[in-house]
XYZ file of C-alpha atoms in Angstrom:
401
model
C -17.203 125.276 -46.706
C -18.905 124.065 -43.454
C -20.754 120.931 -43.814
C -24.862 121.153 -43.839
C -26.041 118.435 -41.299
C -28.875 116.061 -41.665
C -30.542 117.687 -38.549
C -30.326 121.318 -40.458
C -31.605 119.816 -43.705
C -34.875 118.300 -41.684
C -35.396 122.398 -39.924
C -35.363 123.669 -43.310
C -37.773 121.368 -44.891
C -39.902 121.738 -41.874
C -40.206 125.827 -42.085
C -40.559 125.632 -45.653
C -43.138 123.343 -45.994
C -45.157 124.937 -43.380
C -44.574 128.271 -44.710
C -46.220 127.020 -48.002
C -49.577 125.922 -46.869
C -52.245 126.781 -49.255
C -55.670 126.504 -47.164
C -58.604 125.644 -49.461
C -61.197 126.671 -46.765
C -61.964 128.741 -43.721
C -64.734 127.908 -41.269
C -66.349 131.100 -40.766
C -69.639 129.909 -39.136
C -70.629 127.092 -36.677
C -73.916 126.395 -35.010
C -76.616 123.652 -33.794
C -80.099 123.886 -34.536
C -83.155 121.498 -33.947
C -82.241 119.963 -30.238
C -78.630 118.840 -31.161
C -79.876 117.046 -34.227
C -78.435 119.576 -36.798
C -75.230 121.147 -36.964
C -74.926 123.743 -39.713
C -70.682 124.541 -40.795
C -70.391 127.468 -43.102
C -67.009 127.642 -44.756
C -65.062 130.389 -46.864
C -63.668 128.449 -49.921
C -63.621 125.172 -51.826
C -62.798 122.951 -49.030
C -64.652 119.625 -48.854
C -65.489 117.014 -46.367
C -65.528 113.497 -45.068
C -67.231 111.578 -42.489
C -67.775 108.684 -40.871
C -69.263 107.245 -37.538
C -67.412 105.486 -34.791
C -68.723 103.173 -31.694
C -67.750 102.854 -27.955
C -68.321 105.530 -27.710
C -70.461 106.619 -30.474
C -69.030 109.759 -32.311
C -69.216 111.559 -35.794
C -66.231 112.541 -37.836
C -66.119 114.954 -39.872
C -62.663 115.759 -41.717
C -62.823 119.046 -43.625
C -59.635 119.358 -46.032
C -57.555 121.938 -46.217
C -58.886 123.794 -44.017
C -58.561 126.255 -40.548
C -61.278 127.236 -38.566
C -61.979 130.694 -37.271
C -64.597 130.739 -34.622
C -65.019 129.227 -31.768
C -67.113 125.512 -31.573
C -70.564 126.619 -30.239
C -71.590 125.935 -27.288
C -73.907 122.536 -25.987
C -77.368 123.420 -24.771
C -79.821 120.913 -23.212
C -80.261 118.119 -26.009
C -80.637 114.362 -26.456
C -78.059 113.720 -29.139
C -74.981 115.882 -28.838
C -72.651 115.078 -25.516
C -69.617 117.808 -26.614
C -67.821 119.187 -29.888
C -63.676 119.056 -29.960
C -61.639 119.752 -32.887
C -58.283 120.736 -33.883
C -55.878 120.481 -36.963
C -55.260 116.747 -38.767
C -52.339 117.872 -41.093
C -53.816 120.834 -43.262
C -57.491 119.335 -42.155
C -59.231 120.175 -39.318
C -61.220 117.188 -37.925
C -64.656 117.934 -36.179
C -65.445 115.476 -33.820
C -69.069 115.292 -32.349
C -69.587 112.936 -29.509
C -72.750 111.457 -29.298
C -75.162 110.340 -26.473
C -76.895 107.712 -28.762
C -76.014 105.751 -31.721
C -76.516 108.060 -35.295
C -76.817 108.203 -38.896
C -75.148 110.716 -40.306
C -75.982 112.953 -43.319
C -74.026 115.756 -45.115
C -76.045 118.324 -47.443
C -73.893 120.734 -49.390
C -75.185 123.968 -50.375
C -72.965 125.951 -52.216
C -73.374 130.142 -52.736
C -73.691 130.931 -56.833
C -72.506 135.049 -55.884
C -70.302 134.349 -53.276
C -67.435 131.112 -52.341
C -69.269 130.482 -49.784
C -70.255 126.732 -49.027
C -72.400 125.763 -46.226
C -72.565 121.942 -44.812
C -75.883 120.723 -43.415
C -74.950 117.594 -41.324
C -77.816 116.076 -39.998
C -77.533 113.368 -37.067
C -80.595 111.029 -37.180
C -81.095 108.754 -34.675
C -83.997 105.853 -34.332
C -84.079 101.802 -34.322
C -81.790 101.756 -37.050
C -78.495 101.928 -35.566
C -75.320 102.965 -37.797
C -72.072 101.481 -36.181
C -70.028 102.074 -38.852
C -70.216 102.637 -42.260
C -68.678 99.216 -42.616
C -72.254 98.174 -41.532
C -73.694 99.751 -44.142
C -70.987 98.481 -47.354
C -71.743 94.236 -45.654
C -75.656 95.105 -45.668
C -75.108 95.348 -49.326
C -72.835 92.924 -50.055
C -74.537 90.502 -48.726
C -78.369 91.009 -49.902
C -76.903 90.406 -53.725
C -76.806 87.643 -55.344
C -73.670 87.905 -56.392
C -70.307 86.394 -55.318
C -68.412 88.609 -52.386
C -65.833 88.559 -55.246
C -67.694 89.902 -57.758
C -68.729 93.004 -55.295
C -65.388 93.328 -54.443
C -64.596 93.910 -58.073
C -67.469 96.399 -58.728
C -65.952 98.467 -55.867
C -62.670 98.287 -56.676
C -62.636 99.849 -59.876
C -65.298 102.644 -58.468
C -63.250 105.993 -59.472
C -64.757 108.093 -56.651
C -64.317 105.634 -53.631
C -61.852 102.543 -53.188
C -61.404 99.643 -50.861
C -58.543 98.669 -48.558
C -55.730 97.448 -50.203
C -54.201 94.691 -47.824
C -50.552 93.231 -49.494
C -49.711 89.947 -48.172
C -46.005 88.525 -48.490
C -45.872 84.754 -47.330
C -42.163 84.757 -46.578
C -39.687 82.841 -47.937
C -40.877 80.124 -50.494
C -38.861 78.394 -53.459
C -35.739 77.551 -52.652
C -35.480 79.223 -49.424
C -37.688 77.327 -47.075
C -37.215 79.460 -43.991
C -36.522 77.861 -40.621
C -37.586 74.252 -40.554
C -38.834 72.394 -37.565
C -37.335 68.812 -35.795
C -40.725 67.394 -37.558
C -39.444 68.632 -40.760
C -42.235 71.146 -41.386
C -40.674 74.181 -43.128
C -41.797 77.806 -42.559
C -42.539 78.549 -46.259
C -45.511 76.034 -46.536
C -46.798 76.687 -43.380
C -46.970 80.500 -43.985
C -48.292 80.286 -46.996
C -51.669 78.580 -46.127
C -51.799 81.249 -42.983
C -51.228 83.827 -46.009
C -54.068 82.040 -48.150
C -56.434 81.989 -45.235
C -55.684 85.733 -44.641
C -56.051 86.692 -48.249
C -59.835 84.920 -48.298
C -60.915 86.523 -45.218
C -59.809 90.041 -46.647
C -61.513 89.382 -49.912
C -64.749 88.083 -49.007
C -64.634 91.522 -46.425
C -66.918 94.088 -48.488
C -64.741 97.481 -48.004
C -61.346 95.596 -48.522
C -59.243 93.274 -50.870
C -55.883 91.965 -51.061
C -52.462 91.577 -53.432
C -50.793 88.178 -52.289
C -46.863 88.529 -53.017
C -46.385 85.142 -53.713
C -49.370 82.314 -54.022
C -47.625 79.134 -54.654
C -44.259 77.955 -53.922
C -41.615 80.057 -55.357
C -38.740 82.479 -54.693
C -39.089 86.175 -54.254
C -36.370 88.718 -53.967
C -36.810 90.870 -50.374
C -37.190 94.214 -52.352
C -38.813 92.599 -55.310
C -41.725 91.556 -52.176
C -41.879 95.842 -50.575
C -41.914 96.839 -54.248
C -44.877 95.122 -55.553
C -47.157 96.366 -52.408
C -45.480 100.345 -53.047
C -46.173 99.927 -56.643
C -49.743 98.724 -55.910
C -50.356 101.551 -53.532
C -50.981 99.397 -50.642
C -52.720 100.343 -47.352
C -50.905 98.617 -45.797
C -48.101 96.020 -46.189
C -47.932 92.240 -44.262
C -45.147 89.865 -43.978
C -45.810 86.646 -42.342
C -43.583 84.326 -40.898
C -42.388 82.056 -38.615
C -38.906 81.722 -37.810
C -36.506 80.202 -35.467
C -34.471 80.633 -32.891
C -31.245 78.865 -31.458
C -32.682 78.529 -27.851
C -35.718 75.937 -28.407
C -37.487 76.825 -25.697
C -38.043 80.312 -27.319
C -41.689 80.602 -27.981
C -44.412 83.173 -28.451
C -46.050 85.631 -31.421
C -44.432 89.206 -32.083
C -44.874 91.549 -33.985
C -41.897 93.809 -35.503
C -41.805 97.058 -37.448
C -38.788 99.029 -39.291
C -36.078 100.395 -36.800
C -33.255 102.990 -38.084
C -31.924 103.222 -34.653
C -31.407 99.189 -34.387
C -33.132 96.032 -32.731
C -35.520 96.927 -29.794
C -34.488 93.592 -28.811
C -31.450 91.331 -28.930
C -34.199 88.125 -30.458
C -35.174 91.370 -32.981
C -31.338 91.686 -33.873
C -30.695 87.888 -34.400
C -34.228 87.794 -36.576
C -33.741 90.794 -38.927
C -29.731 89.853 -39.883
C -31.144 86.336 -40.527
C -34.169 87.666 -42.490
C -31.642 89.962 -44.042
C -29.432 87.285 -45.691
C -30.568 86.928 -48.623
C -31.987 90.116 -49.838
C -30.708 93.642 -50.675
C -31.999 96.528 -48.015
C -33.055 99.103 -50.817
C -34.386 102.623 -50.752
C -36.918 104.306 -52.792
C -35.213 106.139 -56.076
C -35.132 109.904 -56.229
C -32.608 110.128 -59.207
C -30.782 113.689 -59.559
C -30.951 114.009 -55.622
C -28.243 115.110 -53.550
C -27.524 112.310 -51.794
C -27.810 113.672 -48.160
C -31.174 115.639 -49.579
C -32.146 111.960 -50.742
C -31.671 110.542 -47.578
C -33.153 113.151 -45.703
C -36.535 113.022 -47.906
C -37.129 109.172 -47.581
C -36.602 109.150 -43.837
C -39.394 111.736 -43.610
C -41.455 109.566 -45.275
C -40.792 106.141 -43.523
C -40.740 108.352 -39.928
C -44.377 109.121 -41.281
C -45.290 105.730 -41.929
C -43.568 104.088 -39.035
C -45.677 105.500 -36.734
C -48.801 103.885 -38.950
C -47.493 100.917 -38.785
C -46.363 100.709 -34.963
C -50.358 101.192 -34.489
C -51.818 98.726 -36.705
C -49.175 96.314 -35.393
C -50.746 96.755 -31.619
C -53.933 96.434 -33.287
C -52.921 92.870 -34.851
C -50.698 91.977 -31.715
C -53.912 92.229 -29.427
C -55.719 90.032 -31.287
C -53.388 87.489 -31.691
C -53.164 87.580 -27.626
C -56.219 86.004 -27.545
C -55.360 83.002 -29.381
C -51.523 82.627 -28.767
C -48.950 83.296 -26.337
C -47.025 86.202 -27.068
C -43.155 86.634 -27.389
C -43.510 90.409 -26.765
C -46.622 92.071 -25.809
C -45.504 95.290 -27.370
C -44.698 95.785 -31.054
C -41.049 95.670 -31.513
C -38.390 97.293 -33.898
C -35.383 96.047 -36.207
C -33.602 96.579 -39.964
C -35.594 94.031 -42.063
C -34.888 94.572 -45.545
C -38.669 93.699 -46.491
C -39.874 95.975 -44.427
C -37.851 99.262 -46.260
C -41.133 100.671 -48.018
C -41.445 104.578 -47.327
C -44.556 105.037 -48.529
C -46.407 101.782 -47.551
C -46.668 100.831 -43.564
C -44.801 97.500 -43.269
C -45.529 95.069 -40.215
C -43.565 91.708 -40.004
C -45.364 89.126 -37.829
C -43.958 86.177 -36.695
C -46.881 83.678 -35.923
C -44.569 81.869 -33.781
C -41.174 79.694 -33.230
C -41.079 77.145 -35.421
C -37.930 75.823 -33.802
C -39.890 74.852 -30.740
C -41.561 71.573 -31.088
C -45.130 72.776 -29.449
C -45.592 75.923 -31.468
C -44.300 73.542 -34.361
C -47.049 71.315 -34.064
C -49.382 74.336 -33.084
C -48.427 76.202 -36.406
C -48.959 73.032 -38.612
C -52.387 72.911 -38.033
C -55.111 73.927 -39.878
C -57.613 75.233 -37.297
C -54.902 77.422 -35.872
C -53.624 78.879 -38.654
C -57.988 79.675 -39.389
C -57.612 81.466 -35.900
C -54.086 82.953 -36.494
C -55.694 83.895 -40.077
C -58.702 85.679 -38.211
C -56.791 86.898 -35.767
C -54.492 89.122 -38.153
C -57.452 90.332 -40.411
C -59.529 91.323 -36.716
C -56.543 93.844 -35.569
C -56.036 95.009 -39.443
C -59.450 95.814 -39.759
C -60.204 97.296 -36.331
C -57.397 99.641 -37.386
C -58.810 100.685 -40.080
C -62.388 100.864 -39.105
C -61.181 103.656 -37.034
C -58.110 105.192 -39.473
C -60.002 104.784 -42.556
C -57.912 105.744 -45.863
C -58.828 109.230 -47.866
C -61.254 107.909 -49.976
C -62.131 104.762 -49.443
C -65.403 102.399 -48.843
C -64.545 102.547 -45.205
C -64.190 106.472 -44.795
C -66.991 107.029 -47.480
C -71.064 108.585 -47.308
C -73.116 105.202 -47.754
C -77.055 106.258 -48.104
């Protein structure tokens, strides 16, 4: 019996699960009224949608799920608000984008038809002195006029059942007894990642929209998988191992980022740092018990190939940031097999704040007001990210009034 191969397998999955899609919408109807200010979207079906505003330039989203569209966008007359429409499928959504010549609020009115399934979105675009950036604006404008603690807000949201926040997992590598490379000085990477890792963890929390699960908060051991599973069975945003390792060559110096490779070390320095990494942990898959194996294979690759690509773009979010306090080791975001980064459903970035093994970034790392701006630095290119790739459901992609 000739042998199915993996490239076969990945076909297959492709035309069947494209040959499946169920579309909970049609847009049937699309037009502007009062100067550009209104935009009315009629729409066949139960679809729903999501929006949010973005800055330089200024634009509104709109994300319409499960759903195709039909007609053609209209057409821009003279107006002061609307520059262009452009759209196109987002997996089985199809994004509206409306780029704006002024800074906007947005509102979405939902009118749905009791004799036919027919739903029609009113999304007005209002402009004036009060300008909306983001809807991130909108969530700190509240947090901050209570009285209470950012923590308590923070709570209030989190356990909100139609919206969420950001969920941020931290993993302070190393710790225990496994103190990670250690510097001439005698400072070890555990300790000094850990109070980056603190520092991040505060800055996340006291950010109204997002909030974070610290891997390990004091000094103790963690198994590599044990560290991937706890942010996969959280259901993690995103997942955020810090280091700061060594390398033979002293004079080796610089921040990187790295990301999971299948193909092997981008680098040879990303080769040397993911076997060393790699030493004392198991690599670890996700479980699909009563899989063929191949099948198996095949399915958790799709979703890591998925989820690489997230995390290869909030990694050059973070790296440019860092730039601007540190030197960087690569200015790209580079690849390799670390075990703790084997998390299919989660995207994983390592970052390596710098070599401890050389004795300026040693002293550099120790201290406190650079691991503040290595701290702020991090949580700057995570949340840019997500300012602009806000999760399904979350504070960040939600309609604040």
């Amino acid at each position: 019996m000739k042998r199915i191969t993996r490239k076969q397998i990945l076909t297959g999955l492709c035309v069947l699960l494209c040959s499946v899609t169920v579309w909970a919408g049609e847009i049937t109807s699309m037009n502007i009224e009062r100067n550009g200010q209104r935009l009315k979207v009629v729409v066949d079906g139960g679809a729903k949608v999501r929006h949010f505003a973005l800055k330089d330039p200024h634009r509104a989203v709109l994300d319409f799920t499960s759903t195709r569209k039909r007609v053609s966008l209209p057409r821009i007359k003279k107006n002061n608000m609307i520059a262009r429409l452009r759209g196109g499928e987002k997996g089985d959504d199809y994004r509206l984008v409306v780029d704006l010549k002024q800074a906007a609020m947005i509102r979405v009115h939902e009118s749905r038809s009791r004799s036919s399934n027919r739903t029609m979105f009113i999304i007005d675009l209002i402009s004036g002195t009060q300008r909306a950036e983001t809807s991130v604006k909108k969530i700190k404008s509240k947090a901050t006029s209570s009285k209470k603690s950012s923590k308590g807000i923070m709570s209030k949201f989190r356990f909100s059942k139609k919206k969420r926040n950001v969920l941020i997992a931290i993993d302070a590598g190393h710790g225990g007894k496994d103190p990670g490379a250690i510097a001439q000085s005698g400072v070890k990477e555990k300790d000094v990642v850990l109070r980056i890792a603190k520092k991040l963890e505060k800055l996340i929390d006291d950010e109204a929209g997002f909030y974070s699960k610290s891997i390990r908060h004091k000094d103790v051991y963690v198994e590599l998988k044990t560290r991937s599973d706890v942010a996969r069975s959280k259901k993690a945003d995103l997942f955020v191992s810090i280091h700061a390792d060594a390398f033979p060559d002293r004079s080796v110096k610089g921040a990187s980022i790295y990301v999971l490779s299948h193909k092997g070390a981008s680098s040879a320095t990303a080769k040397f740092l993911a076997e060393k990494e790699n030493e004392k942990g198991g690599l670890g898959r996700a479980s699909l018990a009563g899989t063929d194996a191949l099948l198996k294979e095949v399915l958790v690759d799709l979703s890591m190939n998925d989820k690489m690509s997230e995390s290869v773009s909030v990694g050059q979010s973070i790296l440019k940031k860092m730039g601007s306090i540190t030197k960087l080791h690569s200015s790209r975001v580079e690849s390799a097999a670390f075990a703790v980064l084997k998390t299919p459903d989660v995207p994983s970035v390592l970052i390596e704040t710098g070599f401890i093994s050389n004795q300026a970034e040693a002293k550099q790392l120790s201290s406190d007001a650079f691991q503040d701006k290595m701290a702020a630095a991090i949580f700057a290119g995570i949340k840019h990210y997500f300012i602009h790739n806000p999760p399904e459901n979350s504070y960040l992609a939600g309609k604040y009034k």
